[in-house]
Short mmCIF file of C-alpha atoms and ligand atoms in Angstrom, two decimals:
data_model
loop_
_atom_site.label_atom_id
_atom_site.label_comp_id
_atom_site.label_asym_id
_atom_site.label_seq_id
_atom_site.Cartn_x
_atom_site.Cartn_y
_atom_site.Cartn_z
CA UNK A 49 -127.68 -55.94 14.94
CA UNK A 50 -124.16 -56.20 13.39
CA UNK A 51 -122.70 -56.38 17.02
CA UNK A 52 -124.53 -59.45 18.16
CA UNK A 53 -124.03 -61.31 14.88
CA UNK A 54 -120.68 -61.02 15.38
CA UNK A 55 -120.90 -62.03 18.42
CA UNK A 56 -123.52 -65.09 17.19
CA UNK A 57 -120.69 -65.75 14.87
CA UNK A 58 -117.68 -65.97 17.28
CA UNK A 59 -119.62 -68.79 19.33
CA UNK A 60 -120.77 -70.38 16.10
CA UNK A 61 -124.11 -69.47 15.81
CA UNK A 62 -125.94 -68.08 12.91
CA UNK A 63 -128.03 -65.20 12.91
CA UNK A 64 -131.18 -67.02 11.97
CA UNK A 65 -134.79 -64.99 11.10
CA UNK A 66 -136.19 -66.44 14.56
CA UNK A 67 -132.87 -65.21 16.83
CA UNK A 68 -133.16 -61.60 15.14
CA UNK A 69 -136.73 -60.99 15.48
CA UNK A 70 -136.22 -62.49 19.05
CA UNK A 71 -133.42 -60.31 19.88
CA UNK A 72 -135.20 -57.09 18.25
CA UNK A 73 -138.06 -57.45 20.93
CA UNK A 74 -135.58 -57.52 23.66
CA UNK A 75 -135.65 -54.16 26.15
CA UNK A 76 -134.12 -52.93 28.72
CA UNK A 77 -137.45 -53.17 30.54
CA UNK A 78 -137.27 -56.79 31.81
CA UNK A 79 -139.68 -59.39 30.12
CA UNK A 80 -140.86 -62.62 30.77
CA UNK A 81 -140.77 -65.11 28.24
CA UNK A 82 -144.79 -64.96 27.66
CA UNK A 83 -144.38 -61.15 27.31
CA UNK A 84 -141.95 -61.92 24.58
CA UNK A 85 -143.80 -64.05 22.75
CA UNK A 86 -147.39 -61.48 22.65
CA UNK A 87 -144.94 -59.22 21.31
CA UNK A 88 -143.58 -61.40 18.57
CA UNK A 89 -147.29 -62.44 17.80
CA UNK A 90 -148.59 -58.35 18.00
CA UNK A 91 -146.07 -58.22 14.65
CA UNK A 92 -147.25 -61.07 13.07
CA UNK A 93 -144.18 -63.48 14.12
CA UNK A 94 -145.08 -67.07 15.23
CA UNK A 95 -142.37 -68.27 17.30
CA UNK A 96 -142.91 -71.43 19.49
CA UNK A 97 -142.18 -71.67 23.23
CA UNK A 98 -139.12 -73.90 23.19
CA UNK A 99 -137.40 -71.87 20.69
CA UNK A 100 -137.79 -68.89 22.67
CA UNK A 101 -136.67 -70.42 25.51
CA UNK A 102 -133.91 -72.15 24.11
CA UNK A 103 -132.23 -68.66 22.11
CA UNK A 104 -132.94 -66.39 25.29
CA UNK A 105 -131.00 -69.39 26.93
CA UNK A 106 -128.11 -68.89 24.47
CA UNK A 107 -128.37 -64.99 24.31
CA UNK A 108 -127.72 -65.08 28.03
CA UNK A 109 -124.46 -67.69 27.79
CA UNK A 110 -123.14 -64.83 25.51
CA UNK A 111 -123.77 -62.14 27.96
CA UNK A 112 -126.36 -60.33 25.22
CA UNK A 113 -129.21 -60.29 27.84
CA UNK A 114 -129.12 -60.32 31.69
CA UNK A 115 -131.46 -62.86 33.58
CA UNK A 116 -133.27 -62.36 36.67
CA UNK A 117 -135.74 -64.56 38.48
CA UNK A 118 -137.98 -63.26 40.58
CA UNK A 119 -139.99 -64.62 43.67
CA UNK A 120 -142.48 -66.07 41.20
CA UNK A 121 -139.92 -67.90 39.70
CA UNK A 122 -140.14 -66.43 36.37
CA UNK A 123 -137.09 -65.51 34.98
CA UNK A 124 -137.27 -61.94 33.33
CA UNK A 125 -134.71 -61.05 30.34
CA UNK A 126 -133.48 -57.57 29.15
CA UNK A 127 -130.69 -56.78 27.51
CA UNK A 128 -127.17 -56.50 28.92
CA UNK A 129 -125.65 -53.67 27.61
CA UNK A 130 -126.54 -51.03 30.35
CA UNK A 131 -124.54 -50.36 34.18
CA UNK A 132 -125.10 -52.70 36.82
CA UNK A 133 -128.39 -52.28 38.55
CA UNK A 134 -131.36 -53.75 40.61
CA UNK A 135 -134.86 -54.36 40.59
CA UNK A 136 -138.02 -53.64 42.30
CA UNK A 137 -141.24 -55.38 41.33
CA UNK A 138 -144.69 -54.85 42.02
CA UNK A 139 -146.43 -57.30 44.59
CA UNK A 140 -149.82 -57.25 42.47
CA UNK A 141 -149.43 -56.23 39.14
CA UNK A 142 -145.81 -57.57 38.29
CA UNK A 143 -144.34 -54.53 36.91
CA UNK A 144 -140.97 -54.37 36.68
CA UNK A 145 -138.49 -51.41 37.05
CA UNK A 146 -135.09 -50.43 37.22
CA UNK A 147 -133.46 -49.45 40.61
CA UNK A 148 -129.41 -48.11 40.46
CA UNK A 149 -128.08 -48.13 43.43
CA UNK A 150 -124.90 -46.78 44.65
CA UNK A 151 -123.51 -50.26 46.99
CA UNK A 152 -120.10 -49.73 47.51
CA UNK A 153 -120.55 -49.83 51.40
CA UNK A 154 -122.39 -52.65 50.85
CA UNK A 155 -120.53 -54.50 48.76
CA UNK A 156 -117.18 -53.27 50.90
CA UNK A 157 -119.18 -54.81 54.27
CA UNK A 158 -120.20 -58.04 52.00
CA UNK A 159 -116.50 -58.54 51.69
CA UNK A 160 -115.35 -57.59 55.00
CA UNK A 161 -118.04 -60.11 56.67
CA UNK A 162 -117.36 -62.88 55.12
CA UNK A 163 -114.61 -65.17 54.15
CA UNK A 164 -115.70 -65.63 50.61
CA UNK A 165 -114.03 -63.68 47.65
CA UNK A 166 -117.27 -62.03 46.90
CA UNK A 167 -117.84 -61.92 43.38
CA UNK A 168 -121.45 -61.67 42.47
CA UNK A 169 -124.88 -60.73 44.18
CA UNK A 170 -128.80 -60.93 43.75
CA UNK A 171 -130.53 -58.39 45.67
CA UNK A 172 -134.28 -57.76 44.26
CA UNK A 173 -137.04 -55.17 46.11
CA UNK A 174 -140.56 -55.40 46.26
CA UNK A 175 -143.66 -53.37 46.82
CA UNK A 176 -146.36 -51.68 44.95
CA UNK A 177 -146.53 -49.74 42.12
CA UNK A 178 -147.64 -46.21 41.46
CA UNK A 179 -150.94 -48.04 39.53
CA UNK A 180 -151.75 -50.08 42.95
CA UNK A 181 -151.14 -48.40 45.92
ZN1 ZN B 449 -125.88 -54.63 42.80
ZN1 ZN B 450 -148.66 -52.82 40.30
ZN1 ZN B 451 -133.20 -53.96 34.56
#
């Protein structure tokens, strides 16, 4: 908690009741905004909508959480602080789970095929989970 008001601070935000108890329900399971909010609401916290949205919005600009949007379109947040990885989510259910991959021959053929100084990539699975198939 000291770490991100720091970093709150440097971009001259505050480290308001609402951002905190926002951040504290933050995972490194990825969450949709909805799942954020039944969270905040299990504990009692009433947080509307377009304040969620709008301090996941900032968390990301400051590189504390990691978005990713899915086919669905919803975007998914979890925190930022772990290795580069991927995701593979479940066709029925939605469930959501890690994948690290080791893509330096991909990444090295990504370069070498194109003529674009590759800097960035989006590469998401899908299938079904160990609860539906
Ligand atoms: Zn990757
Ligand atoms: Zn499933
Ligand atoms: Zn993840």
């Amino acid at each position: 908690m000291v770490e991100i008001k720091k970093q709150l601070a440097a971009k001259g935000y505050r480290l308001t009741k609402p951002r905190q108890e926002i951040f504290a329900s933050l995972d490194h399971e990825p969450q949709s905004v909805l799942q954020i909010i039944e969270k905040l609401k299990k504990k009692n916290i009433k947080i509307d909508k377009v304040t969620v949205y709008r301090t996941l919005a900032s968390f990301v600009e400051l590189k504390l959480i990691e978005e990713t949007q899915f086919k669905n379109k919803i975007s998914v947040y979890e925190l930022a602080d772990h290795q580069h990885h991927h995701h593979v989510q479940c066709e029925k259910c939605g469930k959501i789970e890690d994948i690290c991959l080791d893509e330096k021959l991909l990444i090295q053929a990504a370069k070498k095929n194109s003529s674009f100084q590759i800097k960035s990539h989006h590469l998401e699975f899908f299938g079904l989970c160990k609860k539906c198939h």
